[in-house]
C-alpha cells in the first residue's frame, strides 16, 4: 500500500521484439470505478484474423469442410457465419448442415468460393476481369454483404 492507502500493481505485458503495440488509452474517473484505464488495440483484430487464417491453411481447429466442384476448403463456421448471412443461417440455425462435417455447395465455382472464404479471413479480395462474374454471383448467393 502506498501513502494514499491504494495497492500498487506492476504488470509485465509481453510484446513482440519486432513491434510495439499501438492503440488508444483513456483514463476515466467514474463514480463507480476509480480511475478506470481503457485500452483499445488497433491491430488486435487484424493480428487475430491473420492467425486464424494461418490455422485454416494448416487445417487446425477447422470445424467444417466446404466441398465445391469436387475440391475441398477447410474453414471455421464462426468465421464464415460472421461474414455471410447465408452461412450464419446455415450454421446458427436448425439446418442439417449445422451438424455436418462436410457441406457441399452446388451451382458455384470453386475459385469464387475460395476467394470469398479467404475474404472472410483477410478482408481482402482480388477482383479480375476473368473472375468478376463468378465472384459476384457467389457473393450474392452467399450474401456477403460487403462484397
Tab-separated table of C-alpha atoms in Angstrom:
chain	number	residue	atom	x	y	z
A	1	UNK	CA	0.000	0.000	0.000
A	2	UNK	CA	1.172	3.490	-0.774
A	3	UNK	CA	0.722	6.635	1.341
A	4	UNK	CA	-2.832	7.075	-0.011
A	5	UNK	CA	-3.844	3.565	1.005
A	6	UNK	CA	-4.061	2.170	-2.548
A	7	UNK	CA	-2.413	-1.007	-3.679
A	8	UNK	CA	0.157	-0.696	-6.443
A	9	UNK	CA	0.340	-3.391	-9.087
A	10	UNK	CA	3.012	-3.901	-11.699
A	11	UNK	CA	2.099	-5.927	-14.761
A	12	UNK	CA	4.608	-7.049	-17.372
A	13	UNK	CA	2.999	-7.160	-20.805
A	14	UNK	CA	4.927	-9.313	-23.271
A	15	UNK	CA	5.430	-7.693	-26.647
A	16	UNK	CA	6.948	-8.898	-29.849
A	17	UNK	CA	10.522	-7.683	-30.197
A	18	UNK	CA	9.647	-6.538	-33.722
A	19	UNK	CA	6.634	-4.412	-32.878
A	20	UNK	CA	5.411	-2.054	-30.226
A	21	UNK	CA	1.666	-2.268	-29.645
A	22	UNK	CA	-0.289	0.832	-30.538
A	23	UNK	CA	-3.756	1.819	-29.548
A	24	UNK	CA	-5.858	4.318	-27.683
A	25	UNK	CA	-5.754	4.802	-23.934
A	26	UNK	CA	-8.289	6.720	-21.939
A	27	UNK	CA	-8.452	7.328	-18.218
A	28	UNK	CA	-11.901	7.933	-16.797
A	29	UNK	CA	-12.930	8.837	-13.298
A	30	UNK	CA	-16.386	7.373	-12.993
A	31	UNK	CA	-18.349	7.305	-9.765
A	32	UNK	CA	-18.423	3.500	-9.724
A	33	UNK	CA	-14.824	2.971	-10.882
A	34	UNK	CA	-11.937	5.000	-9.567
A	35	UNK	CA	-9.536	5.760	-12.398
A	36	UNK	CA	-10.508	3.110	-14.955
A	37	UNK	CA	-7.899	2.719	-17.678
A	38	UNK	CA	-9.367	1.569	-21.003
A	39	UNK	CA	-7.207	0.353	-23.870
A	40	UNK	CA	-8.179	-0.252	-27.493
A	41	UNK	CA	-5.760	-2.052	-29.814
A	42	UNK	CA	-5.964	-1.103	-33.469
A	43	UNK	CA	-4.005	-4.205	-34.503
A	44	UNK	CA	-5.655	-6.911	-32.415
A	45	UNK	CA	-8.444	-7.862	-34.833
A	46	UNK	CA	-6.113	-7.953	-37.804
A	47	UNK	CA	-3.474	-9.983	-35.963
A	48	UNK	CA	-6.073	-12.412	-34.615
A	49	UNK	CA	-7.605	-12.966	-38.043
A	50	UNK	CA	-4.150	-13.450	-39.579
A	51	UNK	CA	-3.533	-16.219	-37.039
A	52	UNK	CA	-6.965	-17.756	-37.666
A	53	UNK	CA	-6.262	-17.672	-41.425
A	54	UNK	CA	-2.940	-19.447	-40.799
A	55	UNK	CA	-4.736	-22.058	-38.692
A	56	UNK	CA	-7.197	-22.560	-41.564
A	57	UNK	CA	-4.339	-23.067	-44.026
A	58	UNK	CA	-2.783	-25.576	-41.612
A	59	UNK	CA	-6.138	-27.308	-41.065
A	60	UNK	CA	-6.095	-26.519	-37.339
A	61	UNK	CA	-9.327	-26.124	-35.378
A	62	UNK	CA	-11.368	-26.164	-38.594
A	63	UNK	CA	-14.863	-27.445	-37.931
A	64	UNK	CA	-16.295	-27.602	-41.447
A	65	UNK	CA	-15.113	-28.542	-44.908
A	66	UNK	CA	-16.760	-26.885	-47.885
A	67	UNK	CA	-16.894	-29.121	-50.947
A	68	UNK	CA	-17.193	-27.340	-54.277
A	69	UNK	CA	-16.753	-28.957	-57.701
A	70	UNK	CA	-15.106	-31.978	-56.030
A	71	UNK	CA	-12.487	-29.826	-54.243
A	72	UNK	CA	-12.416	-29.044	-50.536
A	73	UNK	CA	-11.882	-25.935	-48.434
A	74	UNK	CA	-11.411	-26.316	-44.665
A	75	UNK	CA	-12.884	-23.453	-42.643
A	76	UNK	CA	-14.234	-22.282	-39.303
A	77	UNK	CA	-18.020	-22.000	-39.078
A	78	UNK	CA	-17.750	-18.935	-36.860
A	79	UNK	CA	-15.670	-17.009	-39.401
A	80	UNK	CA	-17.976	-17.934	-42.290
A	81	UNK	CA	-21.096	-17.096	-40.270
A	82	UNK	CA	-19.683	-13.720	-39.257
A	83	UNK	CA	-19.054	-12.762	-42.892
A	84	UNK	CA	-22.101	-14.200	-44.623
A	85	UNK	CA	-25.776	-14.177	-43.678
A	86	UNK	CA	-26.178	-17.373	-45.733
A	87	UNK	CA	-23.591	-19.220	-43.641
A	88	UNK	CA	-24.938	-17.652	-40.461
A	89	UNK	CA	-28.378	-19.069	-41.230
A	90	UNK	CA	-26.870	-22.405	-42.196
A	91	UNK	CA	-24.650	-22.869	-39.151
A	92	UNK	CA	-26.518	-20.995	-36.408
A	93	UNK	CA	-29.963	-22.222	-37.356
A	94	UNK	CA	-31.626	-25.583	-37.236
A	95	UNK	CA	-30.444	-26.811	-40.640
A	96	UNK	CA	-28.873	-30.241	-41.110
A	97	UNK	CA	-25.570	-28.560	-42.139
A	98	UNK	CA	-25.195	-27.423	-38.529
A	99	UNK	CA	-24.135	-30.975	-37.675
A	100	UNK	CA	-22.346	-31.953	-40.901
A	101	UNK	CA	-18.572	-32.003	-41.157
A	102	UNK	CA	-18.654	-31.627	-44.951
A	103	UNK	CA	-21.016	-29.176	-46.627
A	104	UNK	CA	-21.449	-29.498	-50.384
A	105	UNK	CA	-22.038	-26.240	-52.269
A	106	UNK	CA	-23.607	-26.503	-55.707
A	107	UNK	CA	-24.006	-24.162	-58.665
A	108	UNK	CA	-20.911	-22.083	-57.826
A	109	UNK	CA	-17.310	-22.131	-58.981
A	110	UNK	CA	-14.623	-23.390	-56.612
A	111	UNK	CA	-12.356	-20.430	-57.408
A	112	UNK	CA	-15.063	-17.932	-56.421
A	113	UNK	CA	-15.850	-19.725	-53.143
A	114	UNK	CA	-12.134	-19.949	-52.339
A	115	UNK	CA	-11.771	-16.177	-52.827
A	116	UNK	CA	-14.797	-15.486	-50.612
A	117	UNK	CA	-13.531	-17.790	-47.874
A	118	UNK	CA	-10.167	-16.021	-47.964
A	119	UNK	CA	-12.003	-12.675	-47.874
A	120	UNK	CA	-13.842	-13.795	-44.726
A	121	UNK	CA	-10.453	-14.206	-43.015
A	122	UNK	CA	-8.463	-11.337	-44.545
A	123	UNK	CA	-10.925	-8.641	-45.677
A	124	UNK	CA	-9.015	-8.656	-48.976
A	125	UNK	CA	-10.348	-9.648	-52.352
A	126	UNK	CA	-8.680	-9.620	-55.761
A	127	UNK	CA	-11.278	-8.974	-58.444
A	128	UNK	CA	-10.180	-9.525	-62.021
A	129	UNK	CA	-11.932	-9.490	-65.371
A	130	UNK	CA	-11.886	-13.314	-65.565
A	131	UNK	CA	-13.319	-13.830	-62.047
A	132	UNK	CA	-15.694	-10.895	-61.590
A	133	UNK	CA	-18.871	-12.605	-62.801
A	134	UNK	CA	-18.467	-15.869	-60.863
A	135	UNK	CA	-17.239	-13.987	-57.795
A	136	UNK	CA	-20.186	-11.582	-57.682
A	137	UNK	CA	-22.616	-14.428	-58.363
A	138	UNK	CA	-21.216	-16.394	-55.404
A	139	UNK	CA	-21.083	-13.274	-53.194
A	140	UNK	CA	-24.742	-12.632	-53.961
A	141	UNK	CA	-25.759	-16.257	-53.416
A	142	UNK	CA	-23.937	-16.486	-50.081
A	143	UNK	CA	-24.951	-12.961	-49.041
A	144	UNK	CA	-21.514	-11.488	-48.440
A	145	UNK	CA	-22.984	-8.036	-47.884
A	146	UNK	CA	-19.668	-6.143	-48.080
A	147	UNK	CA	-18.623	-7.615	-51.432
